[in-house]
XYZ file of C-alpha atoms in Angstrom:
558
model
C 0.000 0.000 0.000
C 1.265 3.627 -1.105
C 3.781 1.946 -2.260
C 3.764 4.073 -5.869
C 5.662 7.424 -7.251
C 2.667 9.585 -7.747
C 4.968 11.007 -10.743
C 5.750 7.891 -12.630
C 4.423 8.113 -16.299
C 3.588 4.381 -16.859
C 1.108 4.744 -13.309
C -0.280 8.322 -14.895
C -0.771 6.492 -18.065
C -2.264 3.429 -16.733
C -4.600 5.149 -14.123
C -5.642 8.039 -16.923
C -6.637 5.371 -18.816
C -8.823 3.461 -16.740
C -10.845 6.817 -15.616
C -11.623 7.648 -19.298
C -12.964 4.702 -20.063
C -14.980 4.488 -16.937
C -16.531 7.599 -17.685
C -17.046 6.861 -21.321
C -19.304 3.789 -20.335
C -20.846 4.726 -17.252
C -20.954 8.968 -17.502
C -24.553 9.113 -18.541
C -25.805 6.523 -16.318
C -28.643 8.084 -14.469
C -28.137 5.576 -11.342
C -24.457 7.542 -10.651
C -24.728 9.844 -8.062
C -21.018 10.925 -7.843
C -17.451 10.308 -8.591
C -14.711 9.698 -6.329
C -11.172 9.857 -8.049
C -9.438 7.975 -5.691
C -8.574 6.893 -1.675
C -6.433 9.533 0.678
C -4.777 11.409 -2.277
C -0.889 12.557 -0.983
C -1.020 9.902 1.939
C 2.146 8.116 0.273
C 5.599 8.609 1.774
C 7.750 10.759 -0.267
C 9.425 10.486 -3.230
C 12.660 10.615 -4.072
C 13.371 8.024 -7.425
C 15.049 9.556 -10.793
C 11.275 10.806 -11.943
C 10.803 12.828 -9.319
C 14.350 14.124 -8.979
C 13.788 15.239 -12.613
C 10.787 16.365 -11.764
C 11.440 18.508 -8.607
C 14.809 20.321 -10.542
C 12.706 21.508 -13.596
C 9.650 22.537 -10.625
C 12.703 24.598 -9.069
C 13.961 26.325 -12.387
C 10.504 27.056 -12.782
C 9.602 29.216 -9.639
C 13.227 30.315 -9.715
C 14.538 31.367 -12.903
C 17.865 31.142 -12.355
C 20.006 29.247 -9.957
C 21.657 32.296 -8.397
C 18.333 33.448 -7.594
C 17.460 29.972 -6.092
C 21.077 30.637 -3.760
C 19.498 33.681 -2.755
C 16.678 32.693 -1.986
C 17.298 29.826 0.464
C 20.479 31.768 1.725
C 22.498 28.802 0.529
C 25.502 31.213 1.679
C 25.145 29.986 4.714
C 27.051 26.269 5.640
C 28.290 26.547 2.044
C 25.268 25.540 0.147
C 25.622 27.242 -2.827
C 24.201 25.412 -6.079
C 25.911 26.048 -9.680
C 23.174 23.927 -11.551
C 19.620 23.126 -10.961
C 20.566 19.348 -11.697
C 22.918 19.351 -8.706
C 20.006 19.844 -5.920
C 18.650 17.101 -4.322
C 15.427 16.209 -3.169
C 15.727 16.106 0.672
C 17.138 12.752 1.612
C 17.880 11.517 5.111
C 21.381 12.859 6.455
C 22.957 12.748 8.607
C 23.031 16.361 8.818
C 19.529 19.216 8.851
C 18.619 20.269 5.610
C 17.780 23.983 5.275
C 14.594 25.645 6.158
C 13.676 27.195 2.750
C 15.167 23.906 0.848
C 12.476 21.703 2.777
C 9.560 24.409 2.538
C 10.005 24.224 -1.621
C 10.040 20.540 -1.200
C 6.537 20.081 0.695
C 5.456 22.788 -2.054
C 6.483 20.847 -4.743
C 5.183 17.597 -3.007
C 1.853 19.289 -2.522
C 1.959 20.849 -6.179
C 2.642 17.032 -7.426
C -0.790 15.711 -5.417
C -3.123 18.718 -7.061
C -1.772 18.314 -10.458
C -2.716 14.390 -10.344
C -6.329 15.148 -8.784
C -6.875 17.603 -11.655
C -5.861 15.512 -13.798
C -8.002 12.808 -12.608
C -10.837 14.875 -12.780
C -10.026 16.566 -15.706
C -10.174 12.756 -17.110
C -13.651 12.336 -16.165
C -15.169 15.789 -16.986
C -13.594 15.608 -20.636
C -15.240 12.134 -21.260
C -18.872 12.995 -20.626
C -18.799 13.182 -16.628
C -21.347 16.019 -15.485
C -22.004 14.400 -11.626
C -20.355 15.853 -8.767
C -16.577 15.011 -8.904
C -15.003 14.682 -5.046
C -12.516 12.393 -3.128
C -11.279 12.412 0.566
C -8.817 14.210 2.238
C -6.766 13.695 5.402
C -8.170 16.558 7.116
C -5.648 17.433 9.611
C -3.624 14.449 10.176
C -2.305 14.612 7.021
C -0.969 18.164 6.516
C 1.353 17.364 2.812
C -1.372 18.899 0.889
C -2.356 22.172 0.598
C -6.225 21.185 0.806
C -6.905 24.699 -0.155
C -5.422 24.112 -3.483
C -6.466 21.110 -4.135
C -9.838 22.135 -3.549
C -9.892 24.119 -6.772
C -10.315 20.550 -9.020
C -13.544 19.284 -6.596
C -17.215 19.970 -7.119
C -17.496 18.753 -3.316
C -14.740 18.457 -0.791
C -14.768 14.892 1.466
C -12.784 13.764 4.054
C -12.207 10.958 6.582
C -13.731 11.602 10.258
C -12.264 8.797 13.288
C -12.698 11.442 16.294
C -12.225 8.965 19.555
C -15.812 8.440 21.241
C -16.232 9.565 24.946
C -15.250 12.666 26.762
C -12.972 13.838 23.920
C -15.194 13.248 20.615
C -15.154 16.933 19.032
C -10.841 16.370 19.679
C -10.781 16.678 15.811
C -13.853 18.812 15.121
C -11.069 21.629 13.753
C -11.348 18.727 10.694
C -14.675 19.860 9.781
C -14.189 22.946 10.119
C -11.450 23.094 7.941
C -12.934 21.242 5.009
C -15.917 22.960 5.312
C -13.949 26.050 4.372
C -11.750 25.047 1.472
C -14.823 25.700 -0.943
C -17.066 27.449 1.733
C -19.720 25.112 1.080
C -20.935 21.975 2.235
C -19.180 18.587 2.155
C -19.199 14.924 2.499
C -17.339 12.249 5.135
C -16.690 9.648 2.987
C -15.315 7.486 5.969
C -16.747 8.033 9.766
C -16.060 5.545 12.588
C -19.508 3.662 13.189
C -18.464 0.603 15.787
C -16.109 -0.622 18.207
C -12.185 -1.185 17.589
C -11.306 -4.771 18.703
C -8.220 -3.650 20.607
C -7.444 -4.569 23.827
C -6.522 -1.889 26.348
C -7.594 0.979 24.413
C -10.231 3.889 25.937
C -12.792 5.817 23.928
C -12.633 3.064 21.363
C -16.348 1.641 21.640
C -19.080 3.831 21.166
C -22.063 4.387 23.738
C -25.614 3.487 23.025
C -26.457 6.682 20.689
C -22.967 7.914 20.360
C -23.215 6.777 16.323
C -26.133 8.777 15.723
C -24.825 11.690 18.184
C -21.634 11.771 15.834
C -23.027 11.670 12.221
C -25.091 14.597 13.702
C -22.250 16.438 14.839
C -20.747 16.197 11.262
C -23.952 17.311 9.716
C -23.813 20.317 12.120
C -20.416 21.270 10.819
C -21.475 21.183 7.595
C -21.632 17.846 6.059
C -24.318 17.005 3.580
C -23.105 13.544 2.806
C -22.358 10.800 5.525
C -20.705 6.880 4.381
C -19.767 4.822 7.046
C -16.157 2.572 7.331
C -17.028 -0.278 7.346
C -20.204 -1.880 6.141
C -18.700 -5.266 7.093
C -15.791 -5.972 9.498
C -12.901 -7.540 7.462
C -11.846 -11.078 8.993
C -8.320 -10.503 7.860
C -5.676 -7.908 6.955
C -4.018 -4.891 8.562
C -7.611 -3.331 9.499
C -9.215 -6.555 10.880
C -10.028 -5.190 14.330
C -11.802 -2.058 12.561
C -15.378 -1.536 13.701
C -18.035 -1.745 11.562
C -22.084 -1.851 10.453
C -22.011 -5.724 10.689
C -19.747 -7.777 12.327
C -17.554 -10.885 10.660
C -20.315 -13.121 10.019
C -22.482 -10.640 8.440
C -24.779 -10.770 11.195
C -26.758 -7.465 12.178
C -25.275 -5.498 14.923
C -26.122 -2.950 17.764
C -24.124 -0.462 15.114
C -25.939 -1.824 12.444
C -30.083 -1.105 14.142
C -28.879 2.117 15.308
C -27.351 3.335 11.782
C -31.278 2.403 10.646
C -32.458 4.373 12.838
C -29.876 7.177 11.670
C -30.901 6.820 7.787
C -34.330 6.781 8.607
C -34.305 9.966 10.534
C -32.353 11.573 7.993
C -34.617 10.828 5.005
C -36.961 12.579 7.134
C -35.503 15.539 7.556
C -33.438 15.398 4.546
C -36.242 18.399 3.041
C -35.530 20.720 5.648
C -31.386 20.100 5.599
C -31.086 20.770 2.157
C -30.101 23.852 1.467
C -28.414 24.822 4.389
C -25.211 25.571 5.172
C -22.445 26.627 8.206
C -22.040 30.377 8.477
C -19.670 31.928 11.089
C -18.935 35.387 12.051
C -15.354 34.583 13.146
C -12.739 32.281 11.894
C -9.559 30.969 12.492
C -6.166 31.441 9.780
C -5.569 27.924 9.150
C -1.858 27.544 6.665
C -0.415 24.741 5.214
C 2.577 26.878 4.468
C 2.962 27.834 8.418
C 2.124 24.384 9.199
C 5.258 23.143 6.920
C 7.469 25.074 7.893
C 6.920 24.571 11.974
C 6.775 20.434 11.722
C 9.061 19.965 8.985
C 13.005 19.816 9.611
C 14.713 20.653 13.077
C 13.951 20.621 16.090
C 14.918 23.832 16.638
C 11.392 25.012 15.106
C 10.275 24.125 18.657
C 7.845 21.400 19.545
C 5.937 19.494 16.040
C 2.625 20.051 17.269
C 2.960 23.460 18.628
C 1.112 24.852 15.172
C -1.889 22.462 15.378
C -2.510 22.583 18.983
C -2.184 26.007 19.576
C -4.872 25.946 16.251
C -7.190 24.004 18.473
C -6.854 25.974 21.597
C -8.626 28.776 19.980
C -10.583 27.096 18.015
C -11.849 25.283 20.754
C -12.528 28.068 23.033
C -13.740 30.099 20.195
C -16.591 27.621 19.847
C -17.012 26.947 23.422
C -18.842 30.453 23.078
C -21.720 29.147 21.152
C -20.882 30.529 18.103
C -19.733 28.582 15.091
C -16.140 28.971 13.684
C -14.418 28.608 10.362
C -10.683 27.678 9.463
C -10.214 29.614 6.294
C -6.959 29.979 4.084
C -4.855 32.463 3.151
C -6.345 33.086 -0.472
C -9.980 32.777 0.892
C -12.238 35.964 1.395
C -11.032 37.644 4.576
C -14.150 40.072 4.535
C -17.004 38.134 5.497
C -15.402 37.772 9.295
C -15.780 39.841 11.739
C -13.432 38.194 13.695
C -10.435 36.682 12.536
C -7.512 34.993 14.874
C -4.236 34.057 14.040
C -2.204 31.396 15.743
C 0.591 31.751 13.765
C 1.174 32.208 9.983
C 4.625 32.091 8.596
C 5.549 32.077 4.347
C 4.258 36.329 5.089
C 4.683 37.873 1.725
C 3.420 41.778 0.464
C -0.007 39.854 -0.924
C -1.673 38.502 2.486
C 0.340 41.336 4.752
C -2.019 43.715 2.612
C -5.133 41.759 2.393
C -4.548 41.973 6.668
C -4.350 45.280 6.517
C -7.659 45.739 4.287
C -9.196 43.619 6.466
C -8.846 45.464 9.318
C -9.550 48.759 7.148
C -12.663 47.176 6.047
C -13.815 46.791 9.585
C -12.643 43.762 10.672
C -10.879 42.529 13.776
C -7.663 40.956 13.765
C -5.881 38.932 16.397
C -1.952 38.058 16.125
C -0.068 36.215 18.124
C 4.170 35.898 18.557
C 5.886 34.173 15.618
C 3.408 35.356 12.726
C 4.686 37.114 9.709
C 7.943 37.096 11.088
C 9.533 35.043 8.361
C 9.248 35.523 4.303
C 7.336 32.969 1.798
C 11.059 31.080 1.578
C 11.611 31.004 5.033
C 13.999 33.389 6.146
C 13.191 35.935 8.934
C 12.273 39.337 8.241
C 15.242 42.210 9.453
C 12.907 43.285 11.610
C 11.095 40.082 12.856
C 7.440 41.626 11.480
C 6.718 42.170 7.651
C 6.836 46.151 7.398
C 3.379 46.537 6.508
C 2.257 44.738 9.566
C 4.697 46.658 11.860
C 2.535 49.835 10.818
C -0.990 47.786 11.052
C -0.840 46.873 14.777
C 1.746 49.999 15.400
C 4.620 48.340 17.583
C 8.225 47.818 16.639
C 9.567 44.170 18.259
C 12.144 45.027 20.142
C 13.196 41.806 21.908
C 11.957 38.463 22.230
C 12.508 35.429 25.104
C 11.492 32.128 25.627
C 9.890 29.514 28.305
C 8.255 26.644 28.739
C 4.975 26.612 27.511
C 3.752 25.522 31.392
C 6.031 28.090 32.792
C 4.560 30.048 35.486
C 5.132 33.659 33.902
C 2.084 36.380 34.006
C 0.652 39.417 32.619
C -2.610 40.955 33.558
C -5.650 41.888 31.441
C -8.864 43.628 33.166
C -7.786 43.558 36.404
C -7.153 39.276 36.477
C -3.726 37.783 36.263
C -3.192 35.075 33.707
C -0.017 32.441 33.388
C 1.367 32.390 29.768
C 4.786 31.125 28.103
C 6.817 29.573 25.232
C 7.487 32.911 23.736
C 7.338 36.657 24.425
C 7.498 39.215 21.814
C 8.998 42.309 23.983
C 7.422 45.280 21.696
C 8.086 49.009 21.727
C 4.634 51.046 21.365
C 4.700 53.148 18.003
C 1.014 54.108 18.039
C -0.747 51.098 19.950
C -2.425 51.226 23.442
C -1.940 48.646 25.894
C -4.418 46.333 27.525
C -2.071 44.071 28.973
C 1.183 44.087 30.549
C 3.663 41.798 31.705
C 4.148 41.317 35.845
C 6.730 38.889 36.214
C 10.690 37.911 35.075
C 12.342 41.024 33.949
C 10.221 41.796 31.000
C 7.493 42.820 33.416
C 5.393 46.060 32.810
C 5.977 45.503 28.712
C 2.814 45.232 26.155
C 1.487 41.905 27.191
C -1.773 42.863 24.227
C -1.802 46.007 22.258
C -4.607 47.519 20.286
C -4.393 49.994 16.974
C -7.544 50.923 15.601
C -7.166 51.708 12.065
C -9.771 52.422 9.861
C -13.079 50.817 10.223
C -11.299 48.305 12.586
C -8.421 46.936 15.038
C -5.678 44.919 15.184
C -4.678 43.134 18.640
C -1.345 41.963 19.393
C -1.243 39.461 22.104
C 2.830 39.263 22.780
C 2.498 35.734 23.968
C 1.591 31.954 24.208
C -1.123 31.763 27.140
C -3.389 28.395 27.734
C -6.644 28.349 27.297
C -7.810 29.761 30.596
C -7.330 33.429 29.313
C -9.022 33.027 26.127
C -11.743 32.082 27.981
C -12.287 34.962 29.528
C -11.043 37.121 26.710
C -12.868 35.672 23.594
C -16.535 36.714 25.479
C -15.193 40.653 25.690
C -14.256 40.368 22.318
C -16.737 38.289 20.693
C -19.195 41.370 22.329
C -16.983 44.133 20.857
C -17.282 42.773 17.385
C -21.404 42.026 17.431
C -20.865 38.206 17.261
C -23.477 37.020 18.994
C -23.352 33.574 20.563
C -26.136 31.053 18.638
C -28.007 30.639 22.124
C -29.336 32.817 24.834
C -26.883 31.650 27.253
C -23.894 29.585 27.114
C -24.751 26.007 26.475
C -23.503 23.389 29.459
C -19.493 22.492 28.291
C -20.790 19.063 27.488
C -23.299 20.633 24.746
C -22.369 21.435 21.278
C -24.260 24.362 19.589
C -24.613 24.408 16.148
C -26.546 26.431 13.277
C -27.189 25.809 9.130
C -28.815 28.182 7.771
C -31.034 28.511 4.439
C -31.080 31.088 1.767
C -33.707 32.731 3.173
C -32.502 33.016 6.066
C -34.125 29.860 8.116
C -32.112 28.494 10.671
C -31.681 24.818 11.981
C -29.925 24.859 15.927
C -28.288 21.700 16.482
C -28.191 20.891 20.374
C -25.953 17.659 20.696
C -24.995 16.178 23.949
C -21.499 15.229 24.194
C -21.307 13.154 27.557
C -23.373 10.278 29.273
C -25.030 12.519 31.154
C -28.270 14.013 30.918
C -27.861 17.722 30.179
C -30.312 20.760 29.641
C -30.508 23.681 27.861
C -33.162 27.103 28.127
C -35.279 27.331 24.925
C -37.382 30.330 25.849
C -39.403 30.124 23.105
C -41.509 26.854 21.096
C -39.899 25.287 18.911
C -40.047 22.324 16.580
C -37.519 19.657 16.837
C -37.736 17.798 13.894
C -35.310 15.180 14.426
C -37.132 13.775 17.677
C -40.411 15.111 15.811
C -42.121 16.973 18.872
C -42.174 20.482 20.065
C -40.014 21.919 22.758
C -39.687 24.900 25.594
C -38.362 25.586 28.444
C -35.738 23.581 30.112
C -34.990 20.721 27.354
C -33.251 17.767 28.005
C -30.983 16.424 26.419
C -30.355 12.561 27.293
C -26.924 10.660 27.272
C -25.597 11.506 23.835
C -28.603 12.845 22.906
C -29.612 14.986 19.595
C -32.146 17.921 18.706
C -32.725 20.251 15.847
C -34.767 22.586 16.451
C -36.624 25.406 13.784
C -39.222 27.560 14.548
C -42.909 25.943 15.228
């Protein structure tokens, strides 16, 4: 398995081949729904045979030009690395020694670039030969970073992906997945594999879903957008490296507790299906998700800091973003910036003049932006800016960096914000005020009394520096102060119990579905002042409604 050069003509050929003449004989066959190119698209190790050698020197010439602009680029100056010919550099190997920053960052571009050239072709293979259904496959969401989804996204009709969150306390662990591929085309998508049943492995926790937990997660991926929901598996293999993989039936065929419950699920749905369609996920704030950033923090040396850093620090605020009852989008950096309010960046990296100055319109247009320490400190090839901040950003939150330090991300260090003290760490960005205010300072080590969180209102709107790494326990009591300041309002009255996930689709015309879903084995309730109609248990509710133990409601208006 993967065990294939995703560049190798004779596989192109071959693969081409078969997709014309599949769509040739079965395009115009009214019974076809859809077409799915192909399974996990870039999950395949690297590359590095003659083809793709070839390949990745002519990619290099050309973004580059000219070699001596390629040296320049990568600062291949420094340890000596100076190329005379494009044919002399290598893919990146294993060495014994680190490859450099910028020479790694081209080579997950180019890696990426190789996966969305295939897919296009693919579809391009179908489309030409009389296709006219919706063409799709599935991702890797955010286990599987290679791929600039974003990109990719360009050759789909409908974006898919695969969905295994763990069951139990910490099922939404991966909801940033959805949220994601919901916002590659900004429009609704499919899970074309989502965990259904048990995992035969001894030992392991959150591995066997609860009575209701099935139908409690295929709604949860509804509520973040998906319009299209296939199981893995229908029927549990007996053999093979995914034998102890849950599924709809078990060895023998036989009908499981999975299997009545997933009835129960499709029946429900065809119900409802009417009042779904149509709808879709739209958020007032959003997150700055990059595969660029993301490349350049986990790829290469550990000197980058620690692998996950970029993708937890993503889910943080994510997470506490949504734990305000409002629903949240992970957008790229060529996607439409002005239908936020709100937008909050964990870190971006690969800054160039394009997205520092479609930050800076944002905020002009009204917007509010949050930045954090790290962000547009380094160019689109890797190298950090003079000044540690792109120029134009330097003017857009009006501070000049003047030093920087590091701790522990657990490390004890404080600032205080409206009058509470907070702990924060792994990095400090020690700024000098240009034309900012302060709303936070510093009170321990001796960087205390700098800028902990600066404001500069600009324009129609404001961009806030927060000079550090704090846990989530600040943005917790931030994000409501903010969230108010920028007319996001949260989807209920009140905040829903932490166990309750709050969720809204909306129609064209402005009907909207709220999606209660209890998370835990407990019962949990939730204030619905006025009637309404919850079409998925088809009755009407008011009042204090309960949820039960993994329980699901969607309400509309009586």
């Amino acid at each position: 398995r993967y065990t294939f050069c995703i560049n190798h003509p004779l596989l192109r050929d071959k693969g081409l081949g078969l997709a014309r003449q599949m769509a040739r004989r079965y395009g115009g066959n009214p019974s076809i729904l859809g077409w799915h190119l192909d399974n996990e698209y870039g999950d395949e190790p690297d590359c590095h045979c003659r083809i793709c050698v070839a390949k990745w020197q002519k990619w290099l010439q050309k973004r580059y030009g000219t070699i001596e602009a390629l040296n320049f680029a990568w600062g291949n100056v420094f340890w000596s690395l100076e190329y005379n010919r494009f044919d002399q550099v290598p893919t990146p190997r294993h060495t014994k020694a680190f490859h450099s920053p910028a020479h790694l960052l081209a080579w997950r571009r180019f890696r990426s670039d190789c996966t969305v050239e295939m897919v296009g072709l693919h579809a391009a293979a179908l489309r030409d030969n009389g296709v006219t259904r919706p063409v799709t496959t599935n991702n890797q969401s955010l286990w599987n970073p290679r791929t600039d989804y974003y990109d990719l996204a360009k050759h789909l009709d409908v974006c898919g992906t695969n969905y295994y969150p763990p069951y139990g306390p910490a099922c939404r662990a991966g909801e940033l997945g959805l949220a994601t591929v919901r916002s590659y085309k900004q429009a609704p998508f499919q899970v074309h594999e989502l965990r259904c049943g048990p995992h035969g492995v001894p030992g392991l926790e959150n591995n066997t879903p609860a009575p209701g937990e099935v139908a409690r997660l295929t709604m949860h991926a509804v509520a973040n957008g998906a319009d299209g929901i296939f199981y893995f598996r229908w029927r549990t293999c007996p053999f093979g490296c995914e034998q102890t993989h849950g599924s709809i039936t078990d060895y023998d065929g036989r009908p499981t507790r999975t299997y009545r419950e997933v009835a129960v699920i499709g029946n429900r749905l065809k119900a409802i299906a009417p009042v779904l369609e149509g709808t879709t996920v739209s958020s007032d704030a959003a997150i700055l998700y990059d595969f660029p950033t993301r490349w350049i923090m986990e790829t290469g040396i550990s000197w980058n800091g620690p692998k996950d850093l970029y993708i937890q620090r993503c889910k943080l605020m994510y997470e506490a973003l949504r734990a305000q009852g409002i629903n949240v989008d992970a957008i790229g950096r060529n996607q439409d910036f002005s239908r936020y309010r709100l937008l909050v960046v964990p870190f971006v990296s690969a800054m160039d003049d394009t997205l520092a100055d479609k930050l800076a319109q944002f905020v002009h247009g009204g917007g509010t932006l949050l930045w954090h320490p790290l962000s547009g400190a380094k160019t689109v090839e890797a190298s950090f800016y003079p000044a540690r901040l792109h120029p134009t950003l330097g003017r857009l939150f009006g501070i000049t960096i003047e030093d920087y330090a590091t701790a522990p991300l657990d490390s004890t260090h404080t600032f205080t914000w409206n009058g509470q003290s907070f702990n924060t760490g792994g990095f400090f960005d020690l700024l000098h005020l240009n034309d900012a205010a302060v709303h936070a300072r510093f009170t321990s080590d001796w960087f205390a009394d700098r800028p902990a969180l600066t404001e500069l209102r600009t324009g129609k709107g404001r961009a806030l520096y927060l000079a550090s790494l704090p846990p989530r326990p600040f943005y917790e009591s931030f994000f409501p102060a903010l969230l108010k300041e920028c007319g996001i309002q949260p989807l209920l009255n009140t905040l829903p119990p932490a166990a309750v996930e709050v969720a809204i689709r909306t129609a064209p015309n402005g009907r909207r579905l709220l999606f209660l879903l209890n998370t835990s084995a407990e019962p949990q309730t939730v204030s619905i002042p006025d009637p309404r109609r919850d079409i998925w248990n088809d009755e009407t509710v008011q009042g204090s409604v309960i949820l039960p133990p993994q329980g699901v409601r969607i309400l509309t208006a009586p």
